[in-house]
């Protein structure tokens, strides 16, 4: 029996748009702590607070984004959010006060929250249901490819270029991505009956248990993507910090190609469980680098990038599975709500990680304590998934 066609012009356009969106995002992500420290003299706690504003804004818009996408035409909302997301990069170059910068980060977070929910929902509309897990894996691979190049290039440019040049490159990437997004043609969506406003229109209640498990996992992930370069500098790691993101992205890319196909075979909870076990190991290894540097600095420096690869494989394995899990719990008329719930759970954890990661490091004198706390959370998440979330999914899934 012939497989349903996966590749189409619309799928290619939205993959490219997604890559350029995340490249713009990841290009400035690792240099923002340095920018805030150098330009506004912010300490670690303040940096954590400012960066978490972005994710908190994402969190606030996600539930409404899902409702809007399930109620109105998705393409105009996607394009509007993409335009605002791109335009904010020019605002960063004009921000002369910390208050203005924070305001821009909040607006940027709103736009990012809307555009990512829109993109994820539209790609699900485009994909044939029989190859949805595989297609979501490739869609996420665009994020991972951007993650491979963006932070590394951003950190390289940080040493050779001004911050204005870096922000301009993000602006150009976003602008090209907006053109690609405009080229995407979405299938016709039947008008839906306006249901009475209820919690289930904004949040997929059946996804709450899986959402808690995902939230606990995303806290240490948020600490890693934002503070791992500063952690390396703090430890005296000799390997270029940008390589951490490159190896993490390689792990994400490799594992997505495998996990998407396994998800399409119905092995969703197994795939998530395997990713969780690897995440637990990798975060405990990351927390141990402080001690290992005292024993053998060379070994610790190489282990730094090995950990990145392991974390990439762990989260790349789980991402398509978690996304499909939420979609499988929802009727077709609530795809946007399912996607927003999945991303909201992720954002709550990321925002928490950004905020408490800097605070823990400030209070206890190092990021190794923050990563040890994160490692303990991965164990808690794994136990919660096995005991509560997985049985609940198997009992309530619709497909």
Coordinates of C-alpha atoms in Angstrom, one line a residue:
X1 CA 0.0 0.0 0.0
X2 CA 1.4 3.4 -1.1
X3 CA 2.3 5.9 1.6
X4 CA 0.4 9.2 1.8
X5 CA 2.5 12.0 0.2
X6 CA 4.5 13.9 2.9
X7 CA 6.3 16.5 0.8
X8 CA 4.3 19.3 -0.8
X9 CA 5.1 23.0 -1.7
X10 CA 3.3 24.2 1.3
X11 CA 5.2 21.9 3.6
X12 CA 8.5 23.0 2.1
X13 CA 7.6 26.7 2.5
X14 CA 6.5 26.3 6.1
X15 CA 9.7 24.3 6.9
X16 CA 11.8 27.2 5.6
X17 CA 9.7 29.8 7.4
X18 CA 10.1 27.8 10.6
X19 CA 13.9 27.5 10.1
X20 CA 14.3 31.3 9.5
X21 CA 12.0 32.2 12.4
X22 CA 14.1 30.1 14.9
X23 CA 17.4 31.1 13.4
X24 CA 16.5 34.7 14.1
X25 CA 15.5 33.7 17.6
X26 CA 18.5 31.5 18.4
X27 CA 21.0 34.0 16.9
X28 CA 20.4 36.4 19.8
X29 CA 19.5 34.0 22.5
X30 CA 23.0 33.2 23.9
X31 CA 24.3 36.8 23.6
X32 CA 21.3 38.4 25.4
X33 CA 22.7 37.7 28.9
X34 CA 26.0 39.4 27.9
X35 CA 24.2 42.3 26.3
X36 CA 22.1 43.0 29.4
X37 CA 25.2 42.7 31.6
X38 CA 27.4 45.0 29.4
X39 CA 24.8 47.5 28.2
X40 CA 22.6 47.8 31.4
X41 CA 24.8 46.4 34.1
X42 CA 22.2 43.8 35.1
X43 CA 23.2 41.1 37.6
X44 CA 22.3 37.3 37.2
X45 CA 19.0 37.6 39.0
X46 CA 17.9 40.6 36.9
X47 CA 19.0 38.9 33.7
X48 CA 16.9 35.9 34.6
X49 CA 13.9 38.1 35.3
X50 CA 14.2 40.0 32.1
X51 CA 14.6 37.0 29.9
X52 CA 11.7 35.2 31.6
X53 CA 9.4 38.1 30.7
X54 CA 9.6 36.8 27.1
X55 CA 8.5 33.3 28.0
X56 CA 5.8 34.6 30.4
X57 CA 4.4 36.6 27.6
X58 CA 4.4 33.5 25.4
X59 CA 2.6 31.7 28.1
X60 CA -0.1 34.3 28.5
X61 CA -0.9 34.4 24.7
X62 CA -0.8 30.6 24.0
X63 CA -4.3 29.6 25.3
X64 CA -5.9 32.5 23.5
X65 CA -3.9 31.7 20.4
X66 CA -5.3 28.2 20.3
X67 CA -8.9 29.5 20.7
X68 CA -8.4 32.0 17.9
X69 CA -6.8 29.5 15.6
X70 CA -9.7 27.0 16.1
X71 CA -12.3 29.8 15.6
X72 CA -10.9 32.0 12.8
X73 CA -8.8 31.6 9.6
X74 CA -5.3 30.5 10.6
X75 CA -3.2 32.0 7.9
X76 CA -3.8 35.7 8.5
X77 CA -3.1 35.2 12.2
X78 CA 0.1 33.4 11.4
X79 CA 1.3 36.1 9.1
X80 CA 0.4 38.9 11.5
X81 CA 2.2 37.3 14.4
X82 CA 5.3 36.6 12.1
X83 CA 5.4 40.2 11.0
X84 CA 5.3 41.5 14.6
X85 CA 7.9 39.0 15.7
X86 CA 10.3 40.2 13.0
X87 CA 9.7 43.9 13.5
X88 CA 10.7 43.8 17.2
X89 CA 14.3 43.1 16.3
X90 CA 14.6 46.6 14.9
X91 CA 13.2 47.9 18.3
X92 CA 16.0 46.2 20.2
X93 CA 18.5 48.5 18.4
X94 CA 16.5 51.5 19.5
X95 CA 16.1 50.5 23.2
X96 CA 18.1 53.0 25.3
X97 CA 16.6 52.1 28.7
X98 CA 16.1 48.8 30.5
X99 CA 12.4 49.5 30.9
X100 CA 12.0 49.9 27.1
X101 CA 14.0 46.7 26.5
X102 CA 11.7 44.8 28.9
X103 CA 8.6 46.1 27.1
X104 CA 10.0 45.0 23.8
X105 CA 10.7 41.5 25.2
X106 CA 7.2 41.2 26.4
X107 CA 5.7 42.2 23.0
X108 CA 8.2 39.8 21.3
X109 CA 7.1 37.0 23.6
X110 CA 3.4 37.6 22.6
X111 CA 4.3 37.5 18.9
X112 CA 6.5 34.4 19.3
X113 CA 3.8 32.6 21.3
X114 CA 1.2 33.3 18.6
X115 CA 3.4 32.5 15.6
X116 CA 4.7 29.2 17.0
X117 CA 1.2 27.9 17.8
X118 CA 0.0 29.1 14.4
X119 CA 2.8 27.3 12.6
X120 CA 2.5 24.1 14.5
X121 CA -1.3 24.0 13.9
X122 CA -1.0 24.8 10.2
X123 CA 1.7 22.1 9.6
X124 CA -0.7 19.6 11.2
X125 CA -3.4 20.7 8.8
X126 CA -1.1 20.2 5.9
X127 CA 0.2 16.8 6.9
X128 CA -1.6 13.5 6.1
X129 CA -2.7 12.0 9.4
X130 CA -0.9 8.7 8.7
X131 CA 2.5 10.5 8.6
X132 CA 1.8 13.2 11.1
X133 CA 4.5 12.1 13.6
X134 CA 7.1 11.9 10.9
X135 CA 6.1 15.3 9.5
X136 CA 6.2 16.9 12.9
X137 CA 9.6 15.5 13.3
X138 CA 10.9 17.1 10.1
X139 CA 9.1 20.4 11.1
X140 CA 11.0 20.3 14.4
X141 CA 14.2 19.5 12.6
X142 CA 14.0 22.9 11.0
X143 CA 14.1 24.3 14.6
X144 CA 17.0 22.1 15.4
X145 CA 19.0 23.1 12.3
X146 CA 18.5 26.7 13.3
X147 CA 19.6 25.8 16.8
X148 CA 22.7 24.2 15.3
X149 CA 23.9 27.4 13.5
X150 CA 22.2 30.3 15.3
X151 CA 23.8 30.2 18.8
X152 CA 27.2 29.3 17.4
X153 CA 27.1 32.1 14.9
X154 CA 25.7 34.5 17.5
X155 CA 28.5 33.8 19.9
X156 CA 31.1 34.1 17.2
X157 CA 29.6 37.4 16.1
X158 CA 29.6 38.5 19.7
X159 CA 33.4 38.5 19.7
X160 CA 33.8 40.2 16.3
X161 CA 30.7 42.4 15.7
X162 CA 28.5 44.9 17.5
X163 CA 25.2 44.0 19.0
X164 CA 23.4 46.1 16.3
X165 CA 24.9 43.9 13.6
X166 CA 23.6 40.8 15.3
X167 CA 20.1 42.2 15.8
X168 CA 20.1 43.3 12.1
X169 CA 20.9 39.7 11.0
X170 CA 18.0 38.5 13.0
X171 CA 15.8 41.1 11.4
X172 CA 16.9 39.9 7.9
X173 CA 16.3 36.3 8.8
X174 CA 12.8 37.1 10.1
X175 CA 12.0 39.1 7.0
X176 CA 13.0 36.3 4.6
X177 CA 11.0 33.9 6.8
X178 CA 7.9 36.1 6.5
X179 CA 8.1 35.9 2.7
X180 CA 8.2 32.1 2.9
X181 CA 5.3 32.1 5.4
X182 CA 3.3 34.2 2.9
X183 CA 3.8 31.5 0.3
X184 CA 2.1 28.8 2.4
X185 CA -1.4 27.9 1.3
X186 CA -3.6 26.3 4.0
X187 CA -6.4 23.9 3.3
X188 CA -10.0 25.1 3.6
X189 CA -11.2 25.0 7.2
X190 CA -14.9 24.4 7.8
X191 CA -16.5 27.1 9.9
X192 CA -17.0 26.0 13.5
X193 CA -20.0 26.6 15.7
X194 CA -19.2 29.2 18.3
X195 CA -19.3 27.2 21.5
X196 CA -19.9 28.9 24.9
X197 CA -16.7 30.2 26.4
X198 CA -15.3 27.5 28.7
X199 CA -11.9 26.4 30.0
X200 CA -11.7 23.6 27.4
X201 CA -11.8 26.2 24.6
X202 CA -8.5 27.7 25.9
X203 CA -6.8 24.7 27.5
X204 CA -7.0 21.0 26.7
X205 CA -8.1 19.7 30.0
X206 CA -7.4 16.1 29.1
X207 CA -3.8 17.1 28.4
X208 CA -3.2 18.4 32.0
X209 CA -1.3 15.4 33.3
X210 CA 1.0 15.2 30.3
X211 CA 1.4 19.0 30.5
X212 CA 2.7 18.8 34.1
X213 CA 5.3 16.2 33.2
X214 CA 6.4 18.3 30.2
X215 CA 6.6 21.4 32.4
X216 CA 8.9 19.7 34.8
X217 CA 11.2 18.7 32.0
X218 CA 11.3 22.1 30.4
X219 CA 12.6 23.9 33.6
X220 CA 16.2 22.5 33.3
X221 CA 16.0 22.8 29.5
X222 CA 15.3 26.5 29.9
X223 CA 18.3 26.9 32.2
X224 CA 20.5 25.1 29.7
X225 CA 19.6 27.1 26.5
X226 CA 20.0 30.5 28.3
X227 CA 22.8 30.0 30.9
X228 CA 25.0 27.2 29.5
X229 CA 27.4 29.6 27.8
X230 CA 27.8 31.6 31.1
X231 CA 28.2 28.3 32.9
X232 CA 31.1 27.3 30.6
X233 CA 32.7 30.7 31.2
X234 CA 32.3 30.3 34.9
X235 CA 33.9 26.8 34.9
X236 CA 36.7 27.8 32.5
X237 CA 35.6 25.2 29.9
X238 CA 38.1 25.4 27.0
X239 CA 35.7 24.2 24.3
X240 CA 33.9 26.9 22.4
X241 CA 30.5 27.4 24.1
X242 CA 28.8 27.6 20.7
X243 CA 29.6 24.0 20.1
X244 CA 27.2 23.0 22.9
X245 CA 24.3 24.2 20.8
X246 CA 25.7 22.6 17.7
X247 CA 26.0 19.2 19.3
X248 CA 22.7 19.5 21.0
X249 CA 21.1 20.3 17.6
X250 CA 22.9 17.3 16.0
X251 CA 21.4 15.1 18.7
X252 CA 17.9 16.7 18.2
X253 CA 18.1 16.2 14.5
X254 CA 19.2 12.5 14.6
X255 CA 16.6 11.5 17.2
X256 CA 13.7 13.3 15.5
X257 CA 14.2 11.3 12.3
X258 CA 13.9 8.1 14.4
X259 CA 11.2 9.1 16.9
X260 CA 8.7 10.5 14.4
X261 CA 8.5 7.1 12.7
X262 CA 8.1 5.3 16.0
X263 CA 5.3 7.7 17.0
X264 CA 3.5 6.9 13.8
X265 CA 3.6 3.2 14.8
X266 CA 1.8 4.1 18.0
X267 CA 4.8 3.9 20.4
X268 CA 4.2 7.3 21.9
X269 CA 4.6 6.6 25.6
X270 CA 7.6 4.3 25.0
X271 CA 9.4 7.0 23.0
X272 CA 8.7 9.6 25.7
X273 CA 9.9 7.3 28.4
X274 CA 13.2 6.6 26.7
X275 CA 13.9 10.3 26.1
X276 CA 13.2 11.0 29.8
X277 CA 15.7 8.4 31.0
X278 CA 18.4 10.0 28.9
X279 CA 17.5 13.5 30.0
X280 CA 17.9 12.4 33.7
X281 CA 21.4 11.1 33.0
X282 CA 22.5 14.1 30.9
X283 CA 21.5 16.8 33.5
X284 CA 23.2 15.0 36.4
X285 CA 26.3 14.9 34.2
X286 CA 26.0 18.6 33.5
X287 CA 25.7 19.4 37.2
X288 CA 28.8 17.3 37.9
X289 CA 31.1 19.4 35.6
X290 CA 32.1 21.7 38.4
X291 CA 33.6 18.8 40.3
X292 CA 35.1 17.2 37.2
X293 CA 36.9 20.4 36.3
X294 CA 38.8 20.2 39.5
X295 CA 39.8 16.6 38.7
X296 CA 40.5 16.7 35.0
X297 CA 39.7 20.0 33.1
X298 CA 40.4 18.5 29.7
X299 CA 38.1 15.6 30.2
X300 CA 35.4 17.9 31.6
X301 CA 35.6 20.2 28.5
X302 CA 35.1 17.3 26.1
X303 CA 32.3 15.8 28.3
X304 CA 30.6 19.3 28.0
X305 CA 29.8 18.7 24.3
X306 CA 29.0 15.0 24.9
X307 CA 26.3 16.1 27.3
X308 CA 25.0 18.5 24.7
X309 CA 24.6 15.6 22.2
X310 CA 22.9 13.4 24.9
X311 CA 20.5 16.2 25.7
X312 CA 19.7 16.7 22.1
X313 CA 18.9 13.0 21.6
X314 CA 16.8 13.0 24.7
X315 CA 14.6 16.0 23.9
X316 CA 14.6 15.3 20.1
X317 CA 13.1 11.9 21.0
X318 CA 10.4 13.4 23.1
X319 CA 9.3 16.5 21.2
X320 CA 7.3 14.8 18.3
X321 CA 5.9 12.3 20.7
X322 CA 4.6 14.8 23.2
X323 CA 3.2 17.0 20.4
X324 CA 1.3 14.0 18.9
X325 CA 0.2 12.9 22.3
X326 CA -1.7 16.2 22.9
X327 CA -3.2 16.2 19.3
X328 CA -4.4 12.6 19.9
X329 CA -6.2 13.6 23.0
X330 CA -8.2 16.3 21.2
X331 CA -10.9 16.2 18.5
X332 CA -9.9 17.7 15.1
X333 CA -11.8 20.9 15.9
X334 CA -9.5 21.6 18.8
X335 CA -6.1 21.1 17.1
X336 CA -5.1 24.7 17.9
X337 CA -6.1 24.2 21.5
X338 CA -4.1 21.0 21.8
X339 CA -1.0 22.6 20.2
X340 CA -1.3 25.7 22.5
X341 CA -1.6 23.5 25.6
X342 CA 1.5 21.5 24.5
X343 CA 3.5 24.7 24.0
X344 CA 2.0 26.4 27.1
X345 CA 3.2 23.6 29.3
X346 CA 6.7 23.9 27.7
X347 CA 6.7 27.7 28.1
X348 CA 5.7 27.6 31.8
X349 CA 8.8 25.4 32.4
X350 CA 11.1 27.5 30.2
X351 CA 10.0 30.7 31.9
X352 CA 10.5 29.1 35.4
X353 CA 13.9 27.8 34.4
X354 CA 15.0 31.3 33.2
X355 CA 13.8 32.9 36.4
X356 CA 15.0 30.4 39.0
X357 CA 18.2 29.4 37.2
X358 CA 19.8 32.8 37.6
X359 CA 18.5 33.2 41.1
X360 CA 19.8 29.8 42.3
X361 CA 23.2 30.6 40.7
X362 CA 23.3 34.0 42.4
X363 CA 22.3 32.6 45.8
X364 CA 24.5 29.5 45.9
X365 CA 27.4 30.8 43.9
X366 CA 27.3 28.8 40.7
X367 CA 25.1 27.4 38.0
X368 CA 26.1 23.8 39.0
X369 CA 23.5 24.0 41.8
X370 CA 20.9 25.2 39.3
X371 CA 21.6 22.2 37.1
X372 CA 21.5 19.8 40.0
X373 CA 18.1 21.1 40.9
X374 CA 17.0 20.7 37.3
X375 CA 18.3 17.1 37.2
X376 CA 16.2 16.3 40.2
X377 CA 13.2 17.7 38.4
X378 CA 13.8 15.3 35.5
X379 CA 13.5 12.4 37.8
X380 CA 10.3 13.8 39.3
X381 CA 8.9 14.3 35.7
X382 CA 9.7 10.7 34.7
X383 CA 8.0 9.2 37.8
X384 CA 4.9 11.4 37.2
X385 CA 4.7 10.4 33.6
X386 CA 5.0 6.7 34.3
X387 CA 2.5 6.7 37.2
X388 CA -0.1 9.3 36.0
X389 CA 0.3 10.8 32.5
X390 CA 0.9 7.6 30.5
X391 CA -2.0 5.6 31.9
X392 CA -4.3 8.6 31.5
X393 CA -3.3 9.0 27.8
X394 CA -3.8 5.3 27.0
X395 CA -7.3 5.5 28.5
X396 CA -8.4 8.8 26.9
X397 CA -6.7 9.0 23.5
X398 CA -9.0 9.5 20.5
X399 CA -6.8 8.0 17.8

